[in-house]
Tab-separated table of C-alpha atoms and ligand atoms in Angstrom:
chain	number	residue	atom	x	y	z
A	1	UNK	CA	99.461	46.261	178.676
A	2	UNK	CA	97.838	44.245	179.828
A	3	UNK	CA	98.694	43.314	183.551
A	4	UNK	CA	100.329	39.431	181.397
A	5	UNK	CA	103.120	41.761	180.793
A	6	UNK	CA	103.941	43.465	184.098
A	7	UNK	CA	104.008	40.613	186.554
A	8	UNK	CA	104.773	37.380	186.232
A	9	UNK	CA	101.805	35.458	186.096
A	10	UNK	CA	100.649	33.350	183.149
A	11	UNK	CA	99.079	34.942	180.760
A	12	UNK	CA	95.668	33.765	180.316
A	13	UNK	CA	95.567	32.391	176.734
A	14	UNK	CA	91.462	32.784	175.823
A	15	UNK	CA	90.470	30.527	171.858
A	16	UNK	CA	88.338	32.308	169.778
A	17	UNK	CA	86.982	29.259	167.662
A	18	UNK	CA	88.001	25.926	168.954
A	19	UNK	CA	87.941	23.993	165.405
A	20	UNK	CA	90.480	22.362	162.975
A	21	UNK	CA	93.743	24.642	163.477
A	22	UNK	CA	93.356	25.026	167.234
A	23	UNK	CA	93.603	21.821	167.934
A	24	UNK	CA	96.494	21.585	166.450
A	25	UNK	CA	98.635	23.942	166.686
A	26	UNK	CA	98.089	25.988	169.492
A	27	UNK	CA	95.676	24.188	172.304
A	28	UNK	CA	98.648	21.878	172.012
A	29	UNK	CA	101.584	25.338	171.092
A	30	UNK	CA	99.298	26.972	174.818
A	31	UNK	CA	100.505	23.091	176.887
A	32	UNK	CA	104.337	23.563	176.404
A	33	UNK	CA	104.533	26.701	177.982
A	34	UNK	CA	104.580	26.745	181.449
A	35	UNK	CA	104.000	30.906	180.622
A	36	UNK	CA	101.072	31.047	179.231
A	37	UNK	CA	97.330	28.950	180.781
A	38	UNK	CA	94.387	28.619	178.774
A	39	UNK	CA	91.878	29.645	180.252
A	40	UNK	CA	88.349	30.235	178.251
A	41	UNK	CA	87.797	29.344	175.004
A	42	UNK	CA	84.288	29.950	172.128
A	43	UNK	CA	83.013	28.871	169.699
A	44	UNK	CA	79.728	29.700	167.324
A	45	UNK	CA	78.465	25.585	168.118
A	46	UNK	CA	77.698	24.830	171.933
A	47	UNK	CA	77.915	21.289	170.714
A	48	UNK	CA	81.936	21.605	170.384
A	49	UNK	CA	82.330	23.713	173.075
A	50	UNK	CA	81.571	20.532	175.548
A	51	UNK	CA	83.305	18.274	173.543
A	52	UNK	CA	85.604	20.398	173.696
A	53	UNK	CA	85.330	21.110	177.995
A	54	UNK	CA	86.499	17.500	178.059
A	55	UNK	CA	89.237	17.659	174.716
A	56	UNK	CA	91.118	20.413	176.326
A	57	UNK	CA	90.193	20.239	179.651
A	58	UNK	CA	88.894	24.143	179.950
A	59	UNK	CA	85.067	24.917	181.920
A	60	UNK	CA	84.787	29.282	180.881
A	61	UNK	CA	83.694	28.629	177.095
A	62	UNK	CA	80.947	30.332	175.585
A	63	UNK	CA	79.562	31.340	172.266
A	64	UNK	CA	79.578	36.051	172.541
A	65	UNK	CA	83.316	35.678	171.285
A	66	UNK	CA	82.902	40.118	172.197
A	67	UNK	CA	81.676	39.346	175.520
A	68	UNK	CA	85.478	36.910	175.985
A	69	UNK	CA	87.150	40.437	174.761
A	70	UNK	CA	85.505	42.463	177.626
A	71	UNK	CA	86.371	39.715	180.021
A	72	UNK	CA	89.268	40.873	182.895
A	73	UNK	CA	90.086	37.933	183.149
A	74	UNK	CA	91.548	37.726	180.187
A	75	UNK	CA	94.971	38.692	178.965
A	76	UNK	CA	95.396	37.696	175.221
A	77	UNK	CA	93.434	36.067	172.437
A	78	UNK	CA	94.040	33.496	169.891
A	79	UNK	CA	91.300	34.415	166.648
A	80	UNK	CA	91.345	30.987	164.940
A	81	UNK	CA	87.217	31.691	163.387
A	82	UNK	CA	86.298	31.941	159.678
A	83	UNK	CA	88.148	34.491	157.490
A	84	UNK	CA	84.881	36.876	157.558
A	85	UNK	CA	84.756	36.993	161.958
A	86	UNK	CA	88.677	37.659	162.001
A	87	UNK	CA	87.158	41.554	161.323
A	88	UNK	CA	84.616	41.735	164.197
A	89	UNK	CA	86.222	39.677	167.300
A	90	UNK	CA	89.662	41.521	166.233
A	91	UNK	CA	88.410	45.411	166.948
A	92	UNK	CA	85.961	43.677	170.062
A	93	UNK	CA	89.572	42.297	170.838
A	94	UNK	CA	91.511	45.952	170.333
A	95	UNK	CA	88.316	47.378	172.536
A	96	UNK	CA	89.127	45.243	175.334
A	97	UNK	CA	92.513	45.345	174.974
A	98	UNK	CA	93.068	42.293	174.294
A	99	UNK	CA	96.997	40.873	172.932
A	100	UNK	CA	95.586	38.984	169.677
A	101	UNK	CA	96.927	36.216	167.678
A	102	UNK	CA	94.633	36.656	164.082
A	103	UNK	CA	94.156	33.313	161.610
A	104	UNK	CA	95.216	34.355	158.684
A	105	UNK	CA	94.142	35.934	155.888
A	106	UNK	CA	93.443	38.056	159.215
A	107	UNK	CA	90.381	39.350	156.143
A	108	UNK	CA	88.350	40.004	153.281
A	109	UNK	CA	90.593	42.550	151.742
A	110	UNK	CA	92.774	44.634	152.211
A	111	UNK	CA	91.138	47.750	153.686
A	112	UNK	CA	89.316	45.690	156.491
A	113	UNK	CA	92.566	44.774	157.869
A	114	UNK	CA	93.675	48.101	157.992
A	115	UNK	CA	91.533	49.288	160.109
A	116	UNK	CA	92.130	45.842	162.412
A	117	UNK	CA	96.060	46.799	161.919
A	118	UNK	CA	95.065	50.815	164.049
A	119	UNK	CA	93.005	49.211	165.703
A	120	UNK	CA	95.260	47.123	167.628
A	121	UNK	CA	98.127	49.148	167.552
A	122	UNK	CA	96.772	52.558	168.664
A	123	UNK	CA	95.364	49.346	171.224
A	124	UNK	CA	98.690	49.586	172.729
A	125	UNK	CA	98.165	45.291	172.099
A	126	UNK	CA	100.625	42.802	171.008
A	127	UNK	CA	99.517	42.027	167.778
A	128	UNK	CA	100.796	39.223	165.288
A	129	UNK	CA	99.216	37.272	161.808
A	130	UNK	CA	99.670	33.560	162.284
A	131	UNK	CA	101.380	33.097	159.795
A	132	UNK	CA	102.993	29.598	160.308
A	133	UNK	CA	105.910	29.046	157.283
A	134	UNK	CA	107.874	31.685	158.735
A	135	UNK	CA	108.314	29.251	161.680
A	136	UNK	CA	109.979	26.347	159.508
A	137	UNK	CA	113.929	25.271	160.609
A	138	UNK	CA	114.732	25.567	157.175
A	139	UNK	CA	112.922	28.746	156.073
A	140	UNK	CA	114.444	30.366	159.330
A	141	UNK	CA	117.970	29.375	158.417
A	142	UNK	CA	117.498	30.223	154.358
A	143	UNK	CA	116.369	33.638	155.971
A	144	UNK	CA	119.508	33.912	157.625
A	145	UNK	CA	121.709	33.247	154.784
A	146	UNK	CA	119.883	35.247	152.686
A	147	UNK	CA	119.767	38.195	155.507
A	148	UNK	CA	123.656	37.147	155.880
A	149	UNK	CA	124.928	37.675	151.904
A	150	UNK	CA	126.583	34.133	152.176
A	151	UNK	CA	124.079	33.746	148.935
A	152	UNK	CA	124.954	36.715	147.674
A	153	UNK	CA	122.596	39.458	146.200
A	154	UNK	CA	118.489	37.716	145.908
A	155	UNK	CA	117.819	37.661	142.640
A	156	UNK	CA	115.063	35.003	141.851
A	157	UNK	CA	112.568	34.088	144.313
A	158	UNK	CA	110.470	30.602	143.764
A	159	UNK	CA	106.789	29.172	145.877
A	160	UNK	CA	105.768	26.692	144.295
A	161	UNK	CA	102.712	24.625	146.486
A	162	UNK	CA	100.704	21.714	145.557
A	163	UNK	CA	98.349	19.788	147.907
A	164	UNK	CA	95.799	16.776	146.702
A	165	UNK	CA	92.647	17.675	148.643
A	166	UNK	CA	89.585	16.298	147.454
A	167	UNK	CA	87.092	17.592	145.640
A	168	UNK	CA	84.162	17.221	147.564
A	169	UNK	CA	83.032	20.790	149.609
A	170	UNK	CA	84.996	22.761	151.524
A	171	UNK	CA	82.680	24.224	153.853
A	172	UNK	CA	83.060	27.988	154.597
A	173	UNK	CA	85.935	28.010	153.243
A	174	UNK	CA	84.411	27.845	149.480
A	175	UNK	CA	82.456	30.997	149.316
A	176	UNK	CA	83.777	34.385	148.931
A	177	UNK	CA	82.098	35.982	150.747
A	178	UNK	CA	83.250	34.032	154.237
A	179	UNK	CA	86.793	33.037	152.869
A	180	UNK	CA	87.162	36.054	150.293
A	181	UNK	CA	89.170	34.476	148.109
A	182	UNK	CA	90.585	30.073	147.935
A	183	UNK	CA	93.802	28.323	147.754
A	184	UNK	CA	95.154	32.708	147.418
A	185	UNK	CA	94.119	33.536	150.698
A	186	UNK	CA	93.887	29.864	152.008
A	187	UNK	CA	97.837	29.050	150.792
A	188	UNK	CA	99.647	31.232	148.977
A	189	UNK	CA	99.366	34.360	151.358
A	190	UNK	CA	101.305	32.120	153.175
A	191	UNK	CA	104.581	32.564	150.469
A	192	UNK	CA	103.427	35.821	149.424
A	193	UNK	CA	103.747	36.339	153.173
A	194	UNK	CA	107.592	34.863	153.521
A	195	UNK	CA	108.818	36.399	150.542
A	196	UNK	CA	108.103	39.693	151.892
A	197	UNK	CA	110.421	38.395	154.932
A	198	UNK	CA	112.802	37.570	152.694
A	199	UNK	CA	113.051	39.259	149.756
A	200	UNK	CA	111.903	43.248	150.452
A	201	UNK	CA	108.834	45.140	149.832
A	202	UNK	CA	107.524	44.099	145.796
A	203	UNK	CA	106.174	46.738	143.833
A	204	UNK	CA	103.903	45.073	140.672
A	205	UNK	CA	102.737	41.742	140.569
A	206	UNK	CA	100.590	40.601	137.771
A	207	UNK	CA	97.655	37.798	139.370
A	208	UNK	CA	95.693	34.458	138.110
A	209	UNK	CA	93.266	32.744	139.362
A	210	UNK	CA	90.930	29.266	138.083
A	211	UNK	CA	88.666	27.358	139.521
A	212	UNK	CA	88.100	23.923	138.332
A	213	UNK	CA	86.095	21.551	141.254
A	214	UNK	CA	81.976	22.549	141.349
A	215	UNK	CA	82.313	21.594	145.646
A	216	UNK	CA	78.660	20.936	145.475
A	217	UNK	CA	78.885	17.733	147.076
A	218	UNK	CA	79.872	17.792	151.515
A	219	UNK	CA	82.923	15.058	152.319
A	220	UNK	CA	79.115	13.230	153.670
A	221	UNK	CA	77.646	13.454	150.368
A	222	UNK	CA	74.703	16.092	151.288
A	223	UNK	CA	74.176	18.344	148.462
A	224	UNK	CA	75.735	22.500	148.763
A	225	UNK	CA	75.556	25.854	146.219
A	226	UNK	CA	78.887	25.542	144.295
A	227	UNK	CA	82.474	27.580	145.410
A	228	UNK	CA	82.194	30.579	143.842
A	229	UNK	CA	86.286	31.113	145.388
A	230	UNK	CA	89.237	29.618	142.874
A	231	UNK	CA	91.024	26.500	144.050
A	232	UNK	CA	94.540	26.947	142.078
A	233	UNK	CA	96.188	30.942	141.959
A	234	UNK	CA	99.994	32.721	140.601
A	235	UNK	CA	101.196	35.570	140.473
A	236	UNK	CA	104.665	36.617	139.096
A	237	UNK	CA	106.190	40.008	140.743
A	238	UNK	CA	108.690	42.611	140.635
A	239	UNK	CA	110.711	43.674	144.618
A	240	UNK	CA	111.760	46.672	145.052
A	241	UNK	CA	115.514	45.535	144.741
A	242	UNK	CA	115.092	43.761	140.800
A	243	UNK	CA	114.618	40.401	142.301
A	244	UNK	CA	112.267	38.817	140.245
A	245	UNK	CA	109.246	36.446	142.647
A	246	UNK	CA	106.762	33.164	141.326
A	247	UNK	CA	104.308	31.954	142.977
A	248	UNK	CA	102.117	29.170	141.736
A	249	UNK	CA	99.736	27.499	144.606
A	250	UNK	CA	96.922	24.163	143.804
A	251	UNK	CA	94.762	21.875	145.858
A	252	UNK	CA	94.449	19.958	142.842
A	253	UNK	CA	97.636	18.461	141.985
A	254	UNK	CA	96.316	15.167	141.607
A	255	UNK	CA	100.107	12.765	143.669
A	256	UNK	CA	101.243	15.511	145.868
A	257	UNK	CA	99.616	14.230	148.563
A	258	UNK	CA	102.784	13.202	150.955
A	259	UNK	CA	101.395	11.901	153.662
A	260	UNK	CA	98.372	15.367	154.016
A	261	UNK	CA	101.999	17.920	153.837
A	262	UNK	CA	101.841	17.482	150.640
A	263	UNK	CA	104.648	19.204	147.780
A	264	UNK	CA	106.306	22.706	149.602
A	265	UNK	CA	109.299	24.220	147.766
A	266	UNK	CA	110.742	27.921	148.071
A	267	UNK	CA	113.674	29.302	147.120
A	268	UNK	CA	116.467	32.443	146.847
A	269	UNK	CA	117.873	31.698	143.609
A	270	UNK	CA	121.114	34.711	144.402
A	271	UNK	CA	124.141	34.993	142.891
A	272	UNK	CA	126.517	33.122	144.882
A	273	UNK	CA	124.533	31.209	145.190
A	274	UNK	CA	120.510	29.129	146.095
A	275	UNK	CA	118.992	27.813	148.793
A	276	UNK	CA	115.977	25.288	149.651
A	277	UNK	CA	113.178	25.594	151.729
A	278	UNK	CA	110.337	22.003	151.903
A	279	UNK	CA	107.773	21.286	154.389
A	280	UNK	CA	107.905	18.292	154.089
A	281	UNK	CA	111.171	17.736	155.613
A	282	UNK	CA	111.523	21.608	156.491
A	283	UNK	CA	114.889	20.675	159.382
A	284	UNK	CA	117.042	20.069	156.119
A	285	UNK	CA	117.684	23.036	153.891
A	286	UNK	CA	118.816	21.982	149.805
A	287	UNK	CA	121.985	24.541	148.918
A	288	UNK	CA	123.781	24.778	146.442
A	289	UNK	CA	126.591	27.004	144.011
A	290	UNK	CA	128.094	26.638	140.175
A	291	UNK	CA	129.811	23.625	140.417
A	292	UNK	CA	127.755	21.879	142.971
A	293	UNK	CA	124.682	20.288	142.608
A	294	UNK	CA	122.035	21.365	145.043
A	295	UNK	CA	122.719	18.729	148.186
A	296	UNK	CA	120.327	19.003	151.315
A	297	UNK	CA	122.754	19.984	154.339
A	298	UNK	CA	120.938	19.397	158.489
A	299	UNK	CA	119.897	22.879	159.879
A	300	UNK	CA	122.162	24.227	163.130
A	301	UNK	CA	120.201	23.195	165.589
A	302	UNK	CA	119.814	26.882	166.930
A	303	UNK	CA	117.792	27.294	164.308
A	304	UNK	CA	115.485	23.888	165.482
A	305	UNK	CA	112.985	25.866	167.808
A	306	UNK	CA	113.367	29.579	169.011
A	307	UNK	CA	114.928	29.972	171.697
A	308	UNK	CA	114.145	29.100	175.490
A	309	UNK	CA	111.308	27.176	174.107
A	310	UNK	CA	111.063	23.988	176.506
A	311	UNK	CA	109.865	21.933	172.597
A	312	UNK	CA	112.442	19.025	172.103
A	313	UNK	CA	112.498	19.357	168.405
A	314	UNK	CA	113.102	15.773	167.540
A	315	UNK	CA	109.608	14.912	170.255
A	316	UNK	CA	106.723	14.745	167.103
A	317	UNK	CA	106.085	15.345	163.263
A	318	UNK	CA	109.035	17.472	162.181
A	319	UNK	CA	106.569	19.235	159.486
A	320	UNK	CA	104.218	19.505	162.525
A	321	UNK	CA	105.953	20.583	165.363
A	322	UNK	CA	107.000	23.815	164.501
A	323	UNK	CA	103.699	24.973	164.147
A	324	UNK	CA	103.399	25.289	167.506
A	325	UNK	CA	106.564	28.054	167.831
A	326	UNK	CA	104.255	30.543	166.752
A	327	UNK	CA	102.619	30.383	170.297
A	328	UNK	CA	106.321	30.544	171.370
A	329	UNK	CA	106.346	33.747	169.200
A	330	UNK	CA	103.138	35.664	170.343
A	331	UNK	CA	103.462	34.889	173.988
A	332	UNK	CA	106.949	35.882	173.777
A	333	UNK	CA	106.006	39.261	172.745
A	334	UNK	CA	103.488	40.137	176.055
A	335	UNK	CA	106.175	38.730	178.379
A	336	UNK	CA	108.920	40.707	176.957
A	337	UNK	CA	106.205	43.623	175.616
A	338	UNK	CA	107.544	43.890	172.887
A	339	UNK	CA	105.533	43.671	169.101
A	340	UNK	CA	105.596	40.395	167.292
A	341	UNK	CA	106.402	38.983	164.357
A	342	UNK	CA	104.512	38.975	162.371
A	343	UNK	CA	102.976	41.538	163.384
A	344	UNK	CA	99.800	43.085	162.180
A	345	UNK	CA	101.787	45.505	159.442
A	346	UNK	CA	102.886	42.132	157.717
A	347	UNK	CA	98.757	40.641	157.637
A	348	UNK	CA	98.225	43.870	155.649
A	349	UNK	CA	101.078	42.997	153.956
A	350	UNK	CA	100.875	40.257	152.570
A	351	UNK	CA	96.814	41.174	151.814
A	352	UNK	CA	97.337	44.272	149.465
A	353	UNK	CA	99.705	41.857	147.542
A	354	UNK	CA	96.560	39.205	147.783
A	355	UNK	CA	93.966	41.995	146.877
A	356	UNK	CA	96.470	42.925	143.687
A	357	UNK	CA	96.024	39.428	142.406
A	358	UNK	CA	92.806	39.503	142.294
A	359	UNK	CA	92.201	43.037	140.537
A	360	UNK	CA	95.244	41.794	138.168
A	361	UNK	CA	93.856	38.590	137.292
A	362	UNK	CA	89.809	41.399	136.920
A	363	UNK	CA	91.922	43.588	134.696
A	364	UNK	CA	93.992	41.458	132.620
A	365	UNK	CA	97.216	43.891	133.393
A	366	UNK	CA	99.941	43.925	137.022
A	367	UNK	CA	99.247	46.184	139.632
A	368	UNK	CA	101.789	48.265	141.553
A	369	UNK	CA	101.785	47.233	145.575
A	370	UNK	CA	102.022	50.465	147.349
A	371	UNK	CA	102.817	48.257	150.735
A	372	UNK	CA	102.093	49.846	154.781
A	373	UNK	CA	105.422	50.641	156.899
A	374	UNK	CA	104.069	51.959	159.520
B	1	NAD	N1	98.148	29.047	159.562
B	1	NAD	C1	97.984	27.715	159.601
B	1	NAD	O1	98.359	26.905	158.909
B	1	NAD	C2	96.634	28.026	159.037
B	1	NAD	C3	95.792	26.288	159.570
B	1	NAD	C4	94.053	25.959	158.872
B	1	NAD	C5	93.584	27.031	159.439
B	1	NAD	N2	94.347	28.696	159.660
B	1	NAD	C6	93.035	29.609	159.481
B	1	NAD	O2	93.022	29.596	160.453
B	1	NAD	C7	91.244	29.573	160.718
B	1	NAD	C8	90.051	28.684	161.455
B	1	NAD	O3	90.097	27.319	160.504
B	1	NAD	P1	89.746	25.715	160.467
B	1	NAD	O4	90.414	24.505	160.241
B	1	NAD	O5	90.531	26.080	161.999
B	1	NAD	O6	88.677	26.257	160.748
B	1	NAD	P2	87.325	25.277	160.906
B	1	NAD	O7	85.636	25.820	160.272
B	1	NAD	O8	87.508	23.665	161.510
B	1	NAD	O9	86.821	26.495	163.071
B	1	NAD	C9	86.276	26.983	162.715
B	1	NAD	C10	85.293	27.866	164.326
B	1	NAD	O10	84.780	28.953	164.865
B	1	NAD	C11	84.061	28.365	165.006
B	1	NAD	N3	83.437	29.905	164.344
B	1	NAD	C12	82.509	30.103	163.751
B	1	NAD	N4	81.449	31.057	163.330
B	1	NAD	C13	82.709	31.854	164.709
B	1	NAD	C14	82.186	32.934	165.614
B	1	NAD	N5	81.891	33.854	164.894
B	1	NAD	N6	82.876	32.947	166.566
B	1	NAD	C15	83.348	32.309	167.530
B	1	NAD	N7	83.676	31.065	166.739
B	1	NAD	C16	83.261	30.504	165.308
B	1	NAD	C17	83.279	27.427	164.168
B	1	NAD	O11	82.368	26.349	164.654
B	1	NAD	C18	83.972	26.671	164.481
B	1	NAD	O12	84.334	25.804	164.999
B	1	NAD	C19	90.809	30.440	159.253
B	1	NAD	O13	91.065	32.141	158.977
B	1	NAD	C20	91.798	29.356	158.769
B	1	NAD	O14	92.751	29.749	156.918
B	1	NAD	C21	95.723	28.552	159.015
């Protein structure tokens, strides 16, 4: 472990990839955490770096992620670049002994992600996958109810993620060689991850994907090559426990804008009761049991933010602000010299399932999912 884990100095964090997710989630989260400081930023776009100097108040910038990962003045990196660049950057971070949180999907396929996981594990650094929705208060409370037995034996898991997005170009996200897959890797992979966390391992899946929008025009009206990734993804699955799972995601659900957050509904039906998480109202859970229809229940205060975090749950939009808790977990793991949750192992297992969805659809059959356990 690097110096930051063994002294009282602040954890010196660098951002690699200064785009949307860093601006919305990670930089505000670092600002909130008194144990961390943003010391450097890397991006392939020098013009954006110039802007970020002003936006984020930093002076140290570079276009070279490999050089940044070798910098002894940096303890930890947040990798928030397009999907195809995650693997080489993570391997450089492991070589430089940097703690790392990497955006999902960790890579373009499970083979690549396994290599990243092993490199990080063997380097002895903290590694974390940015699976945001595990941190929603209602998801944490749902997990608590499930694991404490309040819902009885879990029987069904169900997830819907419906977005109403424009049908213009998604940039790098719409090409298989840069993104790996579309809605499946961008959206459904989060829901695969929290299903594994709630329900335990999946043993078999049957999946399907589809593409409807050609996306040959950029938002500012220029022509571009058509998309070759899915904009709808789905799977059904069997968990080792015997429980069943059903997932559907789309970016083409007209009328599901919901202030930019879209529609998200995930639920578990147990032998004693049902519990529902919804992204647009993350501080409330729906609970129901036989004879009592689903009804809203406020999430208890202890689940509204991580223990010790200075974040005020009453501030900001609830569907935005829980995203800052990822960095809190990452820095906590570094300071407390423990593994982060979710780790790269979780990122690998979600990727194994997502890859099986594509394989299943190509071969039109169920696929066994052999998950990794160390
Ligand atoms: N966890 C979540 O909820 C969530 C939300 C949004 C995005 N993401 C993930 O975050 C990642 C980034 O997404 P985004 O929306 O911020 O994309 P973006 O396109 O807005 O930003 C990516 C940035 O990376 C830079 N970049 C490209 N190649 C680079 C390289 N080799 N080295 C350094 N910088 C490089 C680009 O110039 C760009 O500024 C993706 O993996 C995406 O799936 C996760």
